[in-house]
Amino acid sequence: MNRIDVPATAAALPQAWHSRVLGRVGTAAVKVLRMDGLPLAEERHEHAEALLVLDGRMDLLVAGAAVPLGPGELYVVAAGVPHAVAAGSRGTLVIVEVDEDAS
């Protein structure tokens, strides 16, 4: 499968904040998810991850600093840096991260 309707795939997800893998490139997984206005607790990862807002907005908190992102904006969270999503974030998010299954 090479062609994917990302917004339609996100809209069809049964729950917000539960991602679906769209594909893999090398050791990276490309995922999509829906944000529904609820916050996402702080987390940190062993590897960097890229967050791309397709539509809507994401109020990202990176090491306690607010990083508002709108449609078409990308933020790369460095490895080991704590980050969370504030309440009110809505829309479609694409995440590119190391696929632990491929490592």
mmCIF file of C-alpha atoms in Angstrom:
data_model
loop_
_atom_site.group_PDB
_atom_site.id
_atom_site.type_symbol
_atom_site.label_atom_id
_atom_site.label_comp_id
_atom_site.label_asym_id
_atom_site.label_seq_id
_atom_site.Cartn_x
_atom_site.Cartn_y
_atom_site.Cartn_z
ATOM 1 C CA MET A 1 0.000 0.000 0.000
ATOM 2 C CA ASN A 2 1.610 3.280 -1.109
ATOM 3 C CA ARG A 3 -1.271 5.771 -1.117
ATOM 4 C CA ILE A 4 -2.955 6.599 2.191
ATOM 5 C CA ASP A 5 -5.669 9.120 2.972
ATOM 6 C CA VAL A 6 -4.211 10.253 6.297
ATOM 7 C CA PRO A 7 -7.143 12.419 7.511
ATOM 8 C CA ALA A 8 -9.640 9.661 6.672
ATOM 9 C CA THR A 9 -7.483 7.066 8.445
ATOM 10 C CA ALA A 10 -7.315 9.279 11.547
ATOM 11 C CA ALA A 11 -11.071 9.921 11.467
ATOM 12 C CA ALA A 12 -11.736 6.167 11.333
ATOM 13 C CA LEU A 13 -9.695 5.405 14.448
ATOM 14 C CA PRO A 14 -11.945 4.063 17.221
ATOM 15 C CA GLN A 15 -10.311 6.174 19.954
ATOM 16 C CA ALA A 16 -8.379 9.402 20.232
ATOM 17 C CA TRP A 17 -4.737 9.191 21.338
ATOM 18 C CA HIS A 18 -4.434 5.635 19.981
ATOM 19 C CA SER A 19 -2.182 5.632 16.950
ATOM 20 C CA ARG A 20 -2.159 3.539 13.819
ATOM 21 C CA VAL A 21 1.022 2.739 11.930
ATOM 22 C CA LEU A 22 0.740 4.015 8.359
ATOM 23 C CA GLY A 23 4.057 2.589 7.249
ATOM 24 C CA ARG A 24 7.678 1.970 8.090
ATOM 25 C CA VAL A 25 10.777 3.558 6.624
ATOM 26 C CA GLY A 26 13.980 1.881 7.729
ATOM 27 C CA THR A 27 13.731 1.711 11.502
ATOM 28 C CA ALA A 28 11.127 4.495 11.716
ATOM 29 C CA ALA A 29 7.385 4.059 12.088
ATOM 30 C CA VAL A 30 5.051 6.691 10.643
ATOM 31 C CA LYS A 31 1.886 6.870 12.747
ATOM 32 C CA VAL A 32 -1.322 8.891 12.767
ATOM 33 C CA LEU A 33 -3.662 9.705 15.627
ATOM 34 C CA ARG A 34 -6.545 11.968 16.553
ATOM 35 C CA MET A 35 -6.297 14.494 19.344
ATOM 36 C CA ASP A 36 -9.627 15.074 21.117
ATOM 37 C CA GLY A 37 -9.044 17.974 23.478
ATOM 38 C CA LEU A 38 -7.968 15.846 26.425
ATOM 39 C CA PRO A 39 -4.419 16.219 27.730
ATOM 40 C CA LEU A 40 -1.705 13.612 27.325
ATOM 41 C CA ALA A 41 0.532 12.998 30.347
ATOM 42 C CA GLU A 42 4.218 13.806 30.284
ATOM 43 C CA GLU A 43 6.460 11.201 28.710
ATOM 44 C CA ARG A 44 9.992 10.873 27.407
ATOM 45 C CA HIS A 45 11.545 8.527 24.904
ATOM 46 C CA GLU A 46 14.926 6.959 24.314
ATOM 47 C CA HIS A 47 14.913 8.289 20.734
ATOM 48 C CA ALA A 48 13.875 11.584 19.159
ATOM 49 C CA GLU A 49 10.412 11.787 17.607
ATOM 50 C CA ALA A 50 8.911 14.142 15.042
ATOM 51 C CA LEU A 51 5.390 15.521 15.569
ATOM 52 C CA LEU A 52 3.549 16.991 12.565
ATOM 53 C CA VAL A 53 0.157 18.651 13.019
ATOM 54 C CA LEU A 54 -1.891 18.051 9.864
ATOM 55 C CA ASP A 55 -4.985 19.923 11.006
ATOM 56 C CA GLY A 56 -6.213 21.497 14.212
ATOM 57 C CA ARG A 57 -3.738 22.538 16.867
ATOM 58 C CA MET A 58 -1.502 20.959 19.462
ATOM 59 C CA ASP A 59 -0.415 22.732 22.621
ATOM 60 C CA LEU A 60 2.808 20.880 23.296
ATOM 61 C CA LEU A 61 4.748 21.308 26.531
ATOM 62 C CA VAL A 62 8.454 20.563 26.110
ATOM 63 C CA ALA A 63 10.512 20.486 29.312
ATOM 64 C CA GLY A 64 7.813 22.722 30.811
ATOM 65 C CA ALA A 65 7.866 25.315 28.001
ATOM 66 C CA ALA A 66 4.772 25.897 25.856
ATOM 67 C CA VAL A 67 5.191 25.115 22.155
ATOM 68 C CA PRO A 68 1.942 25.808 20.269
ATOM 69 C CA LEU A 69 1.755 24.072 16.887
ATOM 70 C CA GLY A 70 -0.731 24.664 14.098
ATOM 71 C CA PRO A 71 -1.542 23.011 10.780
ATOM 72 C CA GLY A 72 1.544 22.095 8.807
ATOM 73 C CA GLU A 73 3.935 22.722 11.679
ATOM 74 C CA LEU A 74 6.497 20.150 12.752
ATOM 75 C CA TYR A 75 8.392 19.809 16.017
ATOM 76 C CA VAL A 76 11.181 17.327 16.724
ATOM 77 C CA VAL A 77 11.375 16.330 20.384
ATOM 78 C CA ALA A 78 14.934 15.378 21.273
ATOM 79 C CA ALA A 79 15.665 12.036 22.900
ATOM 80 C CA GLY A 80 15.153 12.024 26.649
ATOM 81 C CA VAL A 81 13.308 15.361 26.778
ATOM 82 C CA PRO A 82 10.057 15.334 28.785
ATOM 83 C CA HIS A 83 7.018 16.429 26.814
ATOM 84 C CA ALA A 84 3.247 16.463 27.262
ATOM 85 C CA VAL A 85 0.180 17.706 25.424
ATOM 86 C CA ALA A 86 -2.048 20.284 27.111
ATOM 87 C CA ALA A 87 -5.827 20.117 27.238
ATOM 88 C CA GLY A 88 -7.551 21.679 24.246
ATOM 89 C CA SER A 89 -5.341 20.051 21.600
ATOM 90 C CA ARG A 90 -7.499 18.807 18.714
ATOM 91 C CA GLY A 91 -6.945 17.551 15.195
ATOM 92 C CA THR A 92 -4.769 15.091 13.326
ATOM 93 C CA LEU A 93 -1.196 14.353 14.335
ATOM 94 C CA VAL A 94 1.461 12.391 12.446
ATOM 95 C CA ILE A 95 4.299 10.953 14.519
ATOM 96 C CA VAL A 96 7.582 9.640 13.139
ATOM 97 C CA GLU A 97 9.528 7.628 15.684
ATOM 98 C CA VAL A 98 11.908 4.723 15.997
ATOM 99 C CA ASP A 99 9.995 1.484 15.577
ATOM 100 C CA GLU A 100 11.103 -0.614 18.534
ATOM 101 C CA ASP A 101 9.972 -3.743 16.657
ATOM 102 C CA ALA A 102 12.375 -2.955 13.793
ATOM 103 C CA SER A 103 15.416 -2.243 15.998
#
